[in-house]
């Protein structure tokens, strides 16, 4: 009976936590205060309603984002070319057609390259290209894609970025292998300025070209680390829909807990200095790559999946700091207001 009551409460705004998520996070036996800090995958209203719609456009378009970062001198992987019928980027080749793309790959491209949609998210359409021959993109995982099929799909939509493939920091390469590992860094923009609220390291494994977690479907891992020190205190993978501790990387055998993320203080400083460049976005998710040339900004999102942060750390993201800043708008319906306020929302009102 108690569990049913708790689930009924947690399904309400702002948590919107399902029974499956309750089980996935292992909330049975925890205190109510701990449970009330966990958010479900459908809990984005609090974030979305506090980010200005006009400002969100600055982060959804990577050419716009990189233009802002470039103007202010922030590091990111060099843009070698832009596949789009009309758009371009300073210093990058403009490729308005599949034929132009093929000519560029044959005659000018320096491999490896990292390709991703200009307005994509969640890693969709992102590929690490090690070479090109006979009309085929040779990918890092050993597979091949017909360049015509790949670019026809994306040229007809938002376009494609072709970037230099950054190489991992030596410590990352030693522990995780010769692939980039990025941190998802949550920055909250308060009245006193930006703060780093939480961070998680996304750890690629197996033949994966990128480190996206996708709720555990990719087979990649997560490492939770302290935002003050950068020390990794927990690492997990997903097994049968539940987080499972991982002591060592399956490819390298190196320990995944008890080490410090390289250049973390520098990476944190980049996030804090860059956050004000995107006004109106109070919740920012920065993806920072740890490369041999130092931390580099991969992208910034106005939102993002909270499960990676909660699964890795075992802590809910919606603590007092969160709710002091991110509040859902009051519903117009009196019944809806009662529905919200009689749930965990009332604990932070």
Coordinates of C-alpha atoms in Angstrom, one line a residue:
X1 CA 0.0 0.0 0.0
X2 CA 2.8 2.4 0.9
X3 CA 4.6 1.8 -2.4
X4 CA 1.3 2.4 -4.4
X5 CA 0.9 5.7 -2.6
X6 CA 4.4 6.7 -3.3
X7 CA 4.2 5.7 -7.0
X8 CA 0.9 7.7 -7.3
X9 CA 2.7 10.8 -5.8
X10 CA 5.8 10.4 -7.9
X11 CA 3.8 10.1 -11.2
X12 CA 2.5 13.6 -10.6
X13 CA 4.3 16.7 -11.7
X14 CA 7.0 17.7 -11.3
X15 CA 8.7 14.2 -11.0
X16 CA 6.6 12.3 -13.6
X17 CA 8.3 9.1 -12.6
X18 CA 6.9 5.8 -13.9
X19 CA 6.8 2.5 -12.0
X20 CA 9.5 1.1 -14.3
X21 CA 11.7 4.1 -13.6
X22 CA 11.1 3.7 -9.8
X23 CA 12.4 0.1 -10.1
X24 CA 15.2 1.0 -12.5
X25 CA 16.6 3.6 -10.0
X26 CA 16.2 1.1 -7.1
X27 CA 14.1 3.5 -5.0
X28 CA 12.5 0.9 -2.8
X29 CA 13.8 1.3 0.7
X30 CA 15.0 4.9 0.3
X31 CA 13.7 7.8 2.2
X32 CA 10.9 10.0 0.8
X33 CA 13.3 12.9 0.5
X34 CA 15.7 10.9 -1.7
X35 CA 12.9 9.5 -3.9
X36 CA 11.4 13.0 -4.4
X37 CA 14.6 14.2 -6.0
X38 CA 14.4 11.7 -8.9
X39 CA 12.9 12.8 -12.2
X40 CA 11.3 10.7 -15.0
X41 CA 12.0 10.9 -18.7
X42 CA 8.8 12.9 -19.1
X43 CA 9.8 15.5 -16.6
X44 CA 11.1 18.1 -19.1
X45 CA 8.3 20.7 -18.4
X46 CA 10.2 22.3 -15.6
X47 CA 13.3 22.8 -17.8
X48 CA 11.5 23.7 -21.0
X49 CA 9.2 26.3 -19.3
X50 CA 12.2 28.0 -17.8
X51 CA 14.2 28.3 -21.1
X52 CA 13.2 31.0 -23.4
X53 CA 12.0 29.6 -26.8
X54 CA 13.9 32.3 -28.8
X55 CA 17.2 31.4 -27.0
X56 CA 16.8 27.6 -27.4
X57 CA 17.3 28.1 -31.2
X58 CA 20.9 29.1 -30.4
X59 CA 21.7 25.6 -29.2
X60 CA 19.6 23.6 -31.6
X61 CA 21.6 24.8 -34.6
X62 CA 25.2 23.7 -34.3
X63 CA 26.5 26.2 -36.9
X64 CA 25.0 29.0 -34.8
X65 CA 26.4 27.5 -31.6
X66 CA 29.9 27.1 -33.1
X67 CA 29.7 30.6 -34.5
X68 CA 29.1 32.0 -31.1
X69 CA 31.9 29.9 -29.5
X70 CA 34.3 30.8 -32.3
X71 CA 33.7 34.5 -31.8
X72 CA 34.6 34.3 -28.2
X73 CA 37.6 32.0 -28.6
X74 CA 36.3 28.8 -27.1
X75 CA 37.9 25.5 -28.4
X76 CA 36.0 23.0 -30.5
X77 CA 37.0 20.5 -33.1
X78 CA 37.8 22.3 -36.4
X79 CA 35.0 22.4 -38.9
X80 CA 36.5 21.2 -42.2
X81 CA 33.4 21.4 -44.4
X82 CA 29.6 22.0 -44.3
X83 CA 27.3 19.9 -46.4
X84 CA 24.3 22.2 -47.0
X85 CA 22.7 23.7 -50.1
X86 CA 23.3 27.3 -48.9
X87 CA 25.1 27.5 -45.6
X88 CA 28.7 27.6 -44.7
X89 CA 31.3 28.4 -42.0
X90 CA 34.4 30.6 -42.0
X91 CA 37.4 28.6 -43.2
X92 CA 35.4 25.5 -44.1
X93 CA 34.6 24.1 -47.5
X94 CA 31.0 24.5 -48.7
X95 CA 29.4 21.4 -50.1
X96 CA 26.0 22.1 -51.6
X97 CA 25.5 18.7 -53.4
X98 CA 26.3 15.0 -53.1
X99 CA 28.7 15.5 -56.1
X100 CA 30.5 18.3 -54.3
X101 CA 30.8 16.1 -51.2
X102 CA 32.2 13.2 -53.2
X103 CA 34.8 15.5 -54.9
X104 CA 35.8 16.9 -51.5
X105 CA 36.2 13.4 -50.0
X106 CA 38.3 12.2 -52.9
X107 CA 40.6 15.3 -53.3
X108 CA 40.7 17.4 -50.2
X109 CA 39.5 15.6 -47.1
X110 CA 41.9 14.7 -44.3
X111 CA 40.8 11.7 -42.4
X112 CA 39.6 10.8 -39.9
X113 CA 36.6 13.0 -39.9
X114 CA 33.6 13.2 -37.6
X115 CA 30.3 13.9 -39.3
X116 CA 27.1 14.9 -37.7
X117 CA 23.8 16.7 -38.6
X118 CA 23.7 20.4 -38.0
X119 CA 20.5 20.2 -35.9
X120 CA 20.7 16.6 -34.7
X121 CA 20.6 15.3 -31.1
X122 CA 21.2 12.1 -29.3
X123 CA 23.9 11.1 -31.6
X124 CA 21.5 10.4 -34.5
X125 CA 23.3 10.5 -37.8
X126 CA 26.8 10.9 -36.2
X127 CA 29.6 8.8 -37.7
X128 CA 33.4 8.6 -37.3
X129 CA 34.8 8.2 -40.9
X130 CA 38.2 6.7 -41.3
X131 CA 38.4 6.9 -45.1
X132 CA 36.5 7.0 -48.4
X133 CA 36.8 4.9 -51.5
X134 CA 34.5 3.9 -54.4
X135 CA 31.6 6.0 -53.2
X136 CA 31.6 4.5 -49.7
X137 CA 32.4 6.0 -46.3
X138 CA 34.5 3.6 -44.3
X139 CA 33.5 3.9 -40.6
X140 CA 35.6 3.3 -37.5
X141 CA 33.5 0.3 -36.5
X142 CA 34.4 -1.5 -39.7
X143 CA 31.1 -0.8 -41.5
X144 CA 30.6 1.2 -44.7
X145 CA 27.9 3.6 -45.8
X146 CA 27.2 4.8 -49.4
X147 CA 28.0 8.5 -49.3
X148 CA 25.1 9.2 -51.6
X149 CA 22.6 7.6 -49.3
X150 CA 24.0 9.3 -46.2
X151 CA 24.3 12.8 -47.6
X152 CA 21.0 12.7 -49.6
X153 CA 19.2 12.1 -46.4
X154 CA 20.8 15.0 -44.5
X155 CA 21.3 17.5 -47.3
X156 CA 17.6 17.5 -47.8
X157 CA 17.1 18.3 -44.2
X158 CA 19.3 20.5 -41.9
X159 CA 22.7 19.6 -43.4
X160 CA 25.9 18.0 -42.2
X161 CA 29.0 19.2 -40.4
X162 CA 32.4 17.6 -41.3
X163 CA 34.8 18.1 -38.4
X164 CA 38.3 17.0 -37.6
X165 CA 38.2 13.9 -35.4
X166 CA 39.8 14.9 -32.1
X167 CA 42.0 12.5 -30.4
X168 CA 41.5 11.6 -26.7
X169 CA 43.6 12.8 -23.8
X170 CA 46.4 10.2 -23.1
X171 CA 44.8 9.3 -19.7
X172 CA 41.4 8.7 -21.4
X173 CA 43.1 6.6 -24.1
X174 CA 44.8 4.5 -21.5
X175 CA 41.7 3.8 -19.5
X176 CA 39.0 3.8 -22.1
X177 CA 40.7 3.2 -25.4
X178 CA 41.5 5.3 -28.5
X179 CA 38.1 7.0 -28.6
X180 CA 36.7 10.3 -27.3
X181 CA 34.9 10.3 -24.0
X182 CA 32.8 13.3 -23.3
X183 CA 31.3 14.7 -20.1
X184 CA 27.7 15.8 -19.9
X185 CA 28.0 18.9 -17.7
X186 CA 24.8 20.5 -16.3
X187 CA 25.1 24.2 -15.8
X188 CA 22.3 26.1 -14.0
X189 CA 22.2 29.8 -14.6
X190 CA 21.2 31.5 -11.4
X191 CA 20.7 35.2 -10.5
X192 CA 24.2 35.2 -9.2
X193 CA 25.7 33.6 -12.2
X194 CA 26.2 30.1 -13.6
X195 CA 27.0 27.1 -11.5
X196 CA 28.0 23.5 -12.4
X197 CA 25.3 21.4 -10.8
X198 CA 26.1 17.8 -11.9
X199 CA 28.4 16.0 -14.4
X200 CA 28.8 12.5 -15.8
X201 CA 31.4 10.9 -18.0
X202 CA 30.1 9.0 -21.0
X203 CA 32.4 6.0 -21.6
X204 CA 32.4 4.3 -25.0
X205 CA 32.9 0.5 -25.1
X206 CA 33.1 -2.3 -27.7
X207 CA 32.8 -1.2 -31.4
X208 CA 30.8 2.0 -30.7
X209 CA 32.0 5.0 -32.6
X210 CA 30.5 7.5 -30.2
X211 CA 29.8 7.5 -26.5
X212 CA 26.1 8.2 -26.4
X213 CA 24.3 6.1 -23.8
X214 CA 20.7 6.2 -25.1
X215 CA 19.2 4.9 -21.9
X216 CA 21.6 2.0 -21.9
X217 CA 20.8 0.7 -25.4
X218 CA 24.2 1.3 -26.9
X219 CA 26.2 -0.8 -24.5
X220 CA 28.3 2.2 -23.5
X221 CA 29.0 3.0 -19.8
X222 CA 28.7 5.9 -17.4
X223 CA 31.0 7.3 -14.8
X224 CA 29.8 9.7 -12.1
X225 CA 32.3 12.1 -10.8
X226 CA 32.4 14.9 -8.2
X227 CA 32.1 18.4 -9.8
X228 CA 34.5 19.9 -7.3
X229 CA 37.4 17.5 -7.7
X230 CA 36.7 15.5 -10.9
X231 CA 37.2 12.2 -9.1
X232 CA 35.1 9.3 -10.5
X233 CA 33.3 7.7 -7.7
X234 CA 31.0 5.2 -9.5
X235 CA 30.8 3.5 -12.9
X236 CA 27.8 1.6 -14.3
X237 CA 26.5 -0.2 -17.3
X238 CA 22.9 -1.4 -18.0
X239 CA 21.9 -5.0 -17.8
X240 CA 18.3 -6.1 -18.2
X241 CA 17.1 -2.6 -17.6
X242 CA 18.9 -2.1 -14.4
X243 CA 22.2 -0.3 -13.6
X244 CA 25.1 -2.6 -12.8
X245 CA 28.4 -1.5 -11.3
X246 CA 31.4 -1.8 -13.6
X247 CA 34.8 -1.9 -11.9
X248 CA 37.0 -2.0 -15.0
X249 CA 36.7 -1.1 -18.6
X250 CA 35.8 -4.2 -20.7
X251 CA 38.2 -3.3 -23.5
X252 CA 41.3 -2.1 -21.6
X253 CA 40.9 -3.7 -18.1
X254 CA 41.7 -0.4 -16.5
X255 CA 39.9 0.7 -13.3
X256 CA 36.9 3.0 -13.9
X257 CA 36.6 4.2 -10.3
X258 CA 39.0 6.2 -8.1
X259 CA 40.7 8.2 -10.9
X260 CA 40.4 11.9 -11.8
X261 CA 39.0 13.1 -15.1
X262 CA 41.9 14.9 -16.8
X263 CA 41.7 18.7 -17.3
X264 CA 38.4 18.7 -15.4
X265 CA 39.0 22.1 -13.7
X266 CA 39.8 23.7 -17.1
X267 CA 36.7 22.0 -18.6
X268 CA 34.5 23.3 -15.8
X269 CA 35.9 26.9 -16.3
X270 CA 35.0 26.7 -20.0
X271 CA 31.4 25.8 -19.2
X272 CA 31.1 28.6 -16.6
X273 CA 32.6 31.2 -18.9
X274 CA 30.6 30.1 -22.0
X275 CA 27.2 29.7 -20.3
X276 CA 26.3 33.5 -20.3
X277 CA 26.8 33.5 -24.1
X278 CA 23.4 31.8 -24.3
X279 CA 21.1 34.1 -22.4
X280 CA 17.6 32.9 -21.6
X281 CA 18.7 29.3 -21.2
X282 CA 18.7 28.6 -17.4
X283 CA 19.4 24.9 -17.8
X284 CA 22.3 24.1 -20.1
X285 CA 23.8 20.6 -20.9
X286 CA 27.3 21.0 -22.1
X287 CA 29.2 18.1 -23.9
X288 CA 32.9 18.5 -23.3
X289 CA 35.5 16.2 -24.9
X290 CA 38.8 15.6 -23.2
X291 CA 41.3 15.6 -26.0
X292 CA 45.1 15.6 -26.4
X293 CA 44.9 19.3 -27.0
X294 CA 42.8 20.0 -23.9
X295 CA 39.0 20.2 -23.3
X296 CA 36.9 21.0 -26.3
X297 CA 33.2 22.0 -26.5
X298 CA 31.3 19.5 -28.6
X299 CA 27.8 21.1 -28.2
X300 CA 25.4 22.7 -25.7
X301 CA 21.8 21.6 -25.3
X302 CA 18.9 23.4 -23.6
X303 CA 17.7 20.3 -21.8
X304 CA 18.8 16.7 -22.1
X305 CA 18.2 13.3 -20.6
X306 CA 18.5 13.2 -16.9
X307 CA 18.7 9.5 -16.6
X308 CA 22.5 9.5 -17.3
X309 CA 23.1 11.7 -14.4
X310 CA 20.8 9.8 -12.0
X311 CA 21.8 6.3 -13.0
X312 CA 25.6 7.0 -12.8
X313 CA 25.5 8.7 -9.4
X314 CA 22.5 7.0 -7.8
X315 CA 21.2 10.4 -6.8
X316 CA 18.2 12.3 -8.0
X317 CA 19.1 15.5 -9.9
X318 CA 16.2 17.6 -8.5
X319 CA 17.7 18.7 -5.2
X320 CA 16.9 22.0 -3.4
X321 CA 19.3 23.9 -5.8
X322 CA 17.4 22.6 -8.8
X323 CA 14.0 23.5 -7.6
X324 CA 15.0 26.9 -6.3
X325 CA 15.7 27.8 -10.0
X326 CA 13.5 25.5 -12.1
X327 CA 9.7 25.8 -11.4
X328 CA 6.8 24.7 -13.5
X329 CA 4.3 27.4 -14.4
X330 CA 1.1 27.3 -12.3
X331 CA -1.7 25.4 -14.2
X332 CA -4.8 27.4 -15.0
X333 CA -7.1 24.7 -13.8
X334 CA -7.7 24.6 -10.0
X335 CA -7.9 20.8 -10.2
X336 CA -4.6 20.7 -11.9
X337 CA -3.1 23.0 -9.3
X338 CA -4.2 20.7 -6.6
X339 CA -2.9 17.7 -8.5
X340 CA 0.6 19.3 -8.7
X341 CA 0.8 20.7 -5.3
X342 CA -0.3 17.5 -3.5
X343 CA 2.7 15.8 -5.0
X344 CA 6.4 16.2 -4.3
X345 CA 6.2 19.6 -5.9
X346 CA 4.7 20.9 -2.6
X347 CA 8.0 20.1 -0.8
X348 CA 9.8 22.8 -2.7
X349 CA 7.0 25.4 -2.9

